[in-house]
PDB file of C-alpha atoms in Angstrom:
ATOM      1  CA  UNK Y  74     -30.756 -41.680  77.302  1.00 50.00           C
ATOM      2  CA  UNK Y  75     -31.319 -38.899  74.540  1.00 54.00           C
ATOM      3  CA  UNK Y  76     -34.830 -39.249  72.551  1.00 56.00           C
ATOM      4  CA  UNK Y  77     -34.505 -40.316  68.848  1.00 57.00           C
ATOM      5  CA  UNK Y  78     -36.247 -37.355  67.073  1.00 53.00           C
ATOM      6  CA  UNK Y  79     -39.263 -39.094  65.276  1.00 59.00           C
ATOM      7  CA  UNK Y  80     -38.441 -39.654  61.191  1.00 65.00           C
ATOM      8  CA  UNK Y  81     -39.182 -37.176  59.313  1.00 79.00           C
ATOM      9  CA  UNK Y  82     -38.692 -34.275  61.311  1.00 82.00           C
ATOM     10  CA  UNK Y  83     -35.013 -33.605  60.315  1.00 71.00           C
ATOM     11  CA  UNK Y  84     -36.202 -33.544  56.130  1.00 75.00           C
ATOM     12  CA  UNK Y  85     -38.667 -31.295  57.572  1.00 77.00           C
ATOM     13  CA  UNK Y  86     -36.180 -28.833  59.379  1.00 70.00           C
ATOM     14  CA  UNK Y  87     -34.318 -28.727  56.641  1.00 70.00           C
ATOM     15  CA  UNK Y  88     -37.405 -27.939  53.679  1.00 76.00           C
ATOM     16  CA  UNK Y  89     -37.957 -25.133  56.224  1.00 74.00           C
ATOM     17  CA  UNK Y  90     -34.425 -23.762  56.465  1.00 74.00           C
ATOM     18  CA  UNK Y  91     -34.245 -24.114  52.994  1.00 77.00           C
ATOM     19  CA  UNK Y  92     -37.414 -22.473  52.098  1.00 83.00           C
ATOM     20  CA  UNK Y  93     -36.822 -18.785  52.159  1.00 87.00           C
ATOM     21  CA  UNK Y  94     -34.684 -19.483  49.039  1.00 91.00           C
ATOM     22  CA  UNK Y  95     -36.666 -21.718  47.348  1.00 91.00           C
ATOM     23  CA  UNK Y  96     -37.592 -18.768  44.373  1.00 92.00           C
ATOM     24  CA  UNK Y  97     -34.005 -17.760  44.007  1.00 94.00           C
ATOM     25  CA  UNK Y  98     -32.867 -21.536  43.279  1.00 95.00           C
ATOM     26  CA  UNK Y  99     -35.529 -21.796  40.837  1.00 95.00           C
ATOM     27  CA  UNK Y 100     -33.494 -19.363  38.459  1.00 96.00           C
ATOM     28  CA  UNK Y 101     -30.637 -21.838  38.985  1.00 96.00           C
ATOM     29  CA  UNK Y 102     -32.817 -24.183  36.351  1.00 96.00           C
ATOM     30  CA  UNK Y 103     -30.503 -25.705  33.522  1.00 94.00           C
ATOM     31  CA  UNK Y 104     -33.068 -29.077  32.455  1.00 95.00           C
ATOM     32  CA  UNK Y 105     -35.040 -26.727  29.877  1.00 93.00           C
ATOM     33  CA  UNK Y 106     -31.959 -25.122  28.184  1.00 91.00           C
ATOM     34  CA  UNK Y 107     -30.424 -26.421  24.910  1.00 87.00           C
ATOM     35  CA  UNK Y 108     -27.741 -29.125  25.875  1.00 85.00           C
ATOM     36  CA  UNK Y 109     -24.642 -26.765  25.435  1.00 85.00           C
ATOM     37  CA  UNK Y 110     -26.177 -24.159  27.932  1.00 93.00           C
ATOM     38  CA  UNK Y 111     -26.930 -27.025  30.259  1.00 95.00           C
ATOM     39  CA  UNK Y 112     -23.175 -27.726  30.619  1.00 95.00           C
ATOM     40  CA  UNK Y 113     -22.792 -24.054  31.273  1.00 96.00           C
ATOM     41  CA  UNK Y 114     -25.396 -23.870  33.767  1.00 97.00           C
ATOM     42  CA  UNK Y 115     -25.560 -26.977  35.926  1.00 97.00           C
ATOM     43  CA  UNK Y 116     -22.089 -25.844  38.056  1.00 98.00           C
ATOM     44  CA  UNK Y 117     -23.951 -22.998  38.916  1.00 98.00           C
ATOM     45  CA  UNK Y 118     -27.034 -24.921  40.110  1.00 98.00           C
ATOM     46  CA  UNK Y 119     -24.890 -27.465  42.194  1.00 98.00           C
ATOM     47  CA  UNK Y 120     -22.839 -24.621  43.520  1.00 98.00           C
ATOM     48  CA  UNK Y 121     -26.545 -22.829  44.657  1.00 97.00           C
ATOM     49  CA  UNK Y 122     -27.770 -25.553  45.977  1.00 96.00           C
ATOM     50  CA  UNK Y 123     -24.859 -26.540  48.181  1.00 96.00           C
ATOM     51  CA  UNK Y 124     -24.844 -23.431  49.252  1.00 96.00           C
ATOM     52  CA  UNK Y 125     -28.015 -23.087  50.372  1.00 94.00           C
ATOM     53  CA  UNK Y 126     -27.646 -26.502  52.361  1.00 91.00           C
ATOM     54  CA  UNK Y 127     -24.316 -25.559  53.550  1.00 93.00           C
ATOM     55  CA  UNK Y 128     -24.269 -21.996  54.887  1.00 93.00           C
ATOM     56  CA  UNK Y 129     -26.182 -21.120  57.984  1.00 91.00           C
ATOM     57  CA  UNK Y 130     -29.208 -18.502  57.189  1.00 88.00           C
ATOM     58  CA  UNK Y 131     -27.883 -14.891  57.262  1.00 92.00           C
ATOM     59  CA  UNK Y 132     -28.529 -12.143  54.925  1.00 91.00           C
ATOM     60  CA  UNK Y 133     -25.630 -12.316  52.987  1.00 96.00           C
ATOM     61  CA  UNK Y 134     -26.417 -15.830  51.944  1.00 94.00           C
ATOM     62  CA  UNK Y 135     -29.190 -13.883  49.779  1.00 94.00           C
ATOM     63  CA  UNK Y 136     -26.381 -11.834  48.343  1.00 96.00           C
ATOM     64  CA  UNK Y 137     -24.005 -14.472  47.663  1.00 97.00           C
ATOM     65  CA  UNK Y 138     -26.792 -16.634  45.527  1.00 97.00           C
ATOM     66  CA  UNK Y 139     -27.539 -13.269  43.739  1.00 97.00           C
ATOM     67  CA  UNK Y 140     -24.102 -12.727  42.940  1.00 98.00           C
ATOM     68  CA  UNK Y 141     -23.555 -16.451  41.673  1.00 98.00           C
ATOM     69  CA  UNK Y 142     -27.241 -15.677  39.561  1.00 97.00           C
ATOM     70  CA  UNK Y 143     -25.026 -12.802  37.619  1.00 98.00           C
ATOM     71  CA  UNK Y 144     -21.896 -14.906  37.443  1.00 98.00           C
ATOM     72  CA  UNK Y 145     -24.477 -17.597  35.561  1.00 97.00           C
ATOM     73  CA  UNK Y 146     -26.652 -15.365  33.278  1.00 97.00           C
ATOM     74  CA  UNK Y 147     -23.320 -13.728  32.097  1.00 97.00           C
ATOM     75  CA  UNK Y 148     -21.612 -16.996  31.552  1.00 96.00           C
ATOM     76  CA  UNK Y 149     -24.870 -18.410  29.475  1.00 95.00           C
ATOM     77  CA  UNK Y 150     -24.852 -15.274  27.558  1.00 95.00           C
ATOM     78  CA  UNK Y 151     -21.253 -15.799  26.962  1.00 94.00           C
ATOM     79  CA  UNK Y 152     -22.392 -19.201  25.146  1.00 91.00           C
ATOM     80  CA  UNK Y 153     -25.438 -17.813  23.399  1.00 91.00           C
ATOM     81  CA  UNK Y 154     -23.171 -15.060  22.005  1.00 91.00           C
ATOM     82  CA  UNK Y 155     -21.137 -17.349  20.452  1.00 88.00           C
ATOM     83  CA  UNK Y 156     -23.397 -19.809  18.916  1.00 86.00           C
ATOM     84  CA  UNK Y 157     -24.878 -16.634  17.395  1.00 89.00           C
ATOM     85  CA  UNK Y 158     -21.593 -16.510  15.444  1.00 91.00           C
ATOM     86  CA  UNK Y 159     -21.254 -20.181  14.981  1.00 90.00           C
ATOM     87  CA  UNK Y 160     -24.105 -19.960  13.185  1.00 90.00           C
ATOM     88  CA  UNK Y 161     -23.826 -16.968  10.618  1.00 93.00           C
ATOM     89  CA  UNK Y 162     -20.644 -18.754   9.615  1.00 94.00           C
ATOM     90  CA  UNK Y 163     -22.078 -22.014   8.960  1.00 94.00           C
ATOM     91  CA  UNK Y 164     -24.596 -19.778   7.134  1.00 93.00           C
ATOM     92  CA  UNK Y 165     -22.219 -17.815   5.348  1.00 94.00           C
ATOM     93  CA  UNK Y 166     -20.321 -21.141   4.422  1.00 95.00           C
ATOM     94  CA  UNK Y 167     -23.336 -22.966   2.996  1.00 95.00           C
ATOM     95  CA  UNK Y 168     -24.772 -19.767   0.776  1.00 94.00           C
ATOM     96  CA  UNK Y 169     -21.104 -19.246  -0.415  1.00 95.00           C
ATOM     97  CA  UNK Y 170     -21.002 -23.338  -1.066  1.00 94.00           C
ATOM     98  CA  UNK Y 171     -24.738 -22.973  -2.512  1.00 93.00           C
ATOM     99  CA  UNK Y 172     -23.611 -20.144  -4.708  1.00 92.00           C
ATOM    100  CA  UNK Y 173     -20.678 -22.557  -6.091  1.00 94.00           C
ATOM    101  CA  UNK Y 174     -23.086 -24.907  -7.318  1.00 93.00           C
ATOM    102  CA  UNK Y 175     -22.972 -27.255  -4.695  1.00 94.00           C
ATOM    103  CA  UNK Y 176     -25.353 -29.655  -4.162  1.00 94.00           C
ATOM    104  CA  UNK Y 177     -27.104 -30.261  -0.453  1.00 93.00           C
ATOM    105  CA  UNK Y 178     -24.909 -33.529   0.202  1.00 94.00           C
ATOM    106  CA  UNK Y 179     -22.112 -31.873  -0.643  1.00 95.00           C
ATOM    107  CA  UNK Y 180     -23.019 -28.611   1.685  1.00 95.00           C
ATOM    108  CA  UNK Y 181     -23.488 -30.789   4.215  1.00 94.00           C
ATOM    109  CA  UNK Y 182     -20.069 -32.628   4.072  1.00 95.00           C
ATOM    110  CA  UNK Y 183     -18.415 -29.248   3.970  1.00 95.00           C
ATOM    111  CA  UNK Y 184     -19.837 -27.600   6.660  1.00 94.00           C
ATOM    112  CA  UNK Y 185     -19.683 -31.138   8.963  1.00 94.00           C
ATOM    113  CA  UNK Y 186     -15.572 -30.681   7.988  1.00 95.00           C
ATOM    114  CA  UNK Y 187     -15.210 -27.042   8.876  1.00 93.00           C
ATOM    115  CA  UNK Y 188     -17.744 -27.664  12.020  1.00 91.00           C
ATOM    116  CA  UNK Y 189     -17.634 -30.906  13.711  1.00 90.00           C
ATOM    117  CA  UNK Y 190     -19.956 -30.226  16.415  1.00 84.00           C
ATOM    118  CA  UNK Y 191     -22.579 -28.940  14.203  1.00 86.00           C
ATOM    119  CA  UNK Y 192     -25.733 -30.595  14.724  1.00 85.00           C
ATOM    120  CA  UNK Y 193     -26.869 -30.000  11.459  1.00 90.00           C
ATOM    121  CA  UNK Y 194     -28.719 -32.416   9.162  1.00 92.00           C
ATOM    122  CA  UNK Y 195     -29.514 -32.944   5.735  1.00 92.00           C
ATOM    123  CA  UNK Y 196     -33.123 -31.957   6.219  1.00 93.00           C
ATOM    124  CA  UNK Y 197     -32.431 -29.098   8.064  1.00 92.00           C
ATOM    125  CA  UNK Y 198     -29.794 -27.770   5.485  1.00 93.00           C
ATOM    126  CA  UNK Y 199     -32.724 -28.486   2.701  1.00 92.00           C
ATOM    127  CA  UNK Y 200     -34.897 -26.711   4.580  1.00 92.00           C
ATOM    128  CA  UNK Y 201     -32.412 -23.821   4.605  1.00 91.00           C
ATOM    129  CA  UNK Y 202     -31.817 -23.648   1.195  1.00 92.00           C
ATOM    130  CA  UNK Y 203     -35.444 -24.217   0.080  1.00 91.00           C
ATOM    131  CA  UNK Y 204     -35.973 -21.096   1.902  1.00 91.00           C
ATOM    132  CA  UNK Y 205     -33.073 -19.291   0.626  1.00 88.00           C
ATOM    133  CA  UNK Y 206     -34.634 -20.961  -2.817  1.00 87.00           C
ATOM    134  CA  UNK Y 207     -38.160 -18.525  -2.094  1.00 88.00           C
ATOM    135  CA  UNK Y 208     -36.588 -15.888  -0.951  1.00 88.00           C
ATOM    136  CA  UNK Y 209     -34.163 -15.172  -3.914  1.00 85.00           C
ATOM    137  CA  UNK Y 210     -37.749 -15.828  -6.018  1.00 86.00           C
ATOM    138  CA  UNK Y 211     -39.691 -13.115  -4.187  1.00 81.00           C
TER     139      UNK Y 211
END
């Protein structure tokens, strides 16, 4: 009759096995981006991490989580690009709506129409426009 390894010593086994790549999972991180990155990111994490727990240790296991590291930081700049342009348009849409005369509310209702997933608020786009406001003053 085969001995029943003691509990314990399998989770063990495995931290080990699973240790050499302990610093290359950590740039697999998503929790402290901005909840659109996160959704970017996160496949990439899961993917890492089942790797790592799947595939036996051999040196190209290192190269295959490195590749997968460029795959993610180009995908995430991919989305940081592009809110960088989501942006200057719903800048350029509230200055040219500011510039008309309209008032915040009305900004606001605008740029919620052209850009439903905005996040903005009304404080935020007061905020904006006081400092637009200053600016123009200076």
């Amino acid at each position: 009759m085969a001995k029943k390894a003691p509990e314990g010593i399998a989770d063990r086994q495995a931290q080990l096995a699973r240790a050499p790549y302990e610093d290359m999972l950590s740039f697999f991180d998503y929790k402290h981006l901005p909840e659109g990155l996160q959704g970017i990111s996160m496949p990439f994490n899961k993917l890492a991490n089942s790797l790592v727990e799947q595939l036996p240790h051999h040196p190209q296991k290192m190269v295959a989580l490195q590749k997968l590291l460029e795959a993610k930081d180009a995908a995430v700049r991919i989305a940081v690009a592009k809110t960088r342009i989501r942006r200057k348009e719903i800048q350029n849409l509230i200055l040219e709506c500011h510039g008309n005369g309209d008032n915040a509310e009305q900004i606001l209702e605008k740029v919620q129409g052209e850009f439903p997933s905005s996040r903005i608020t009304l404080e935020i786009l007061k905020d904006f426009l006081e400092t637009v406001k200053a600016e123009a003053e200076a």
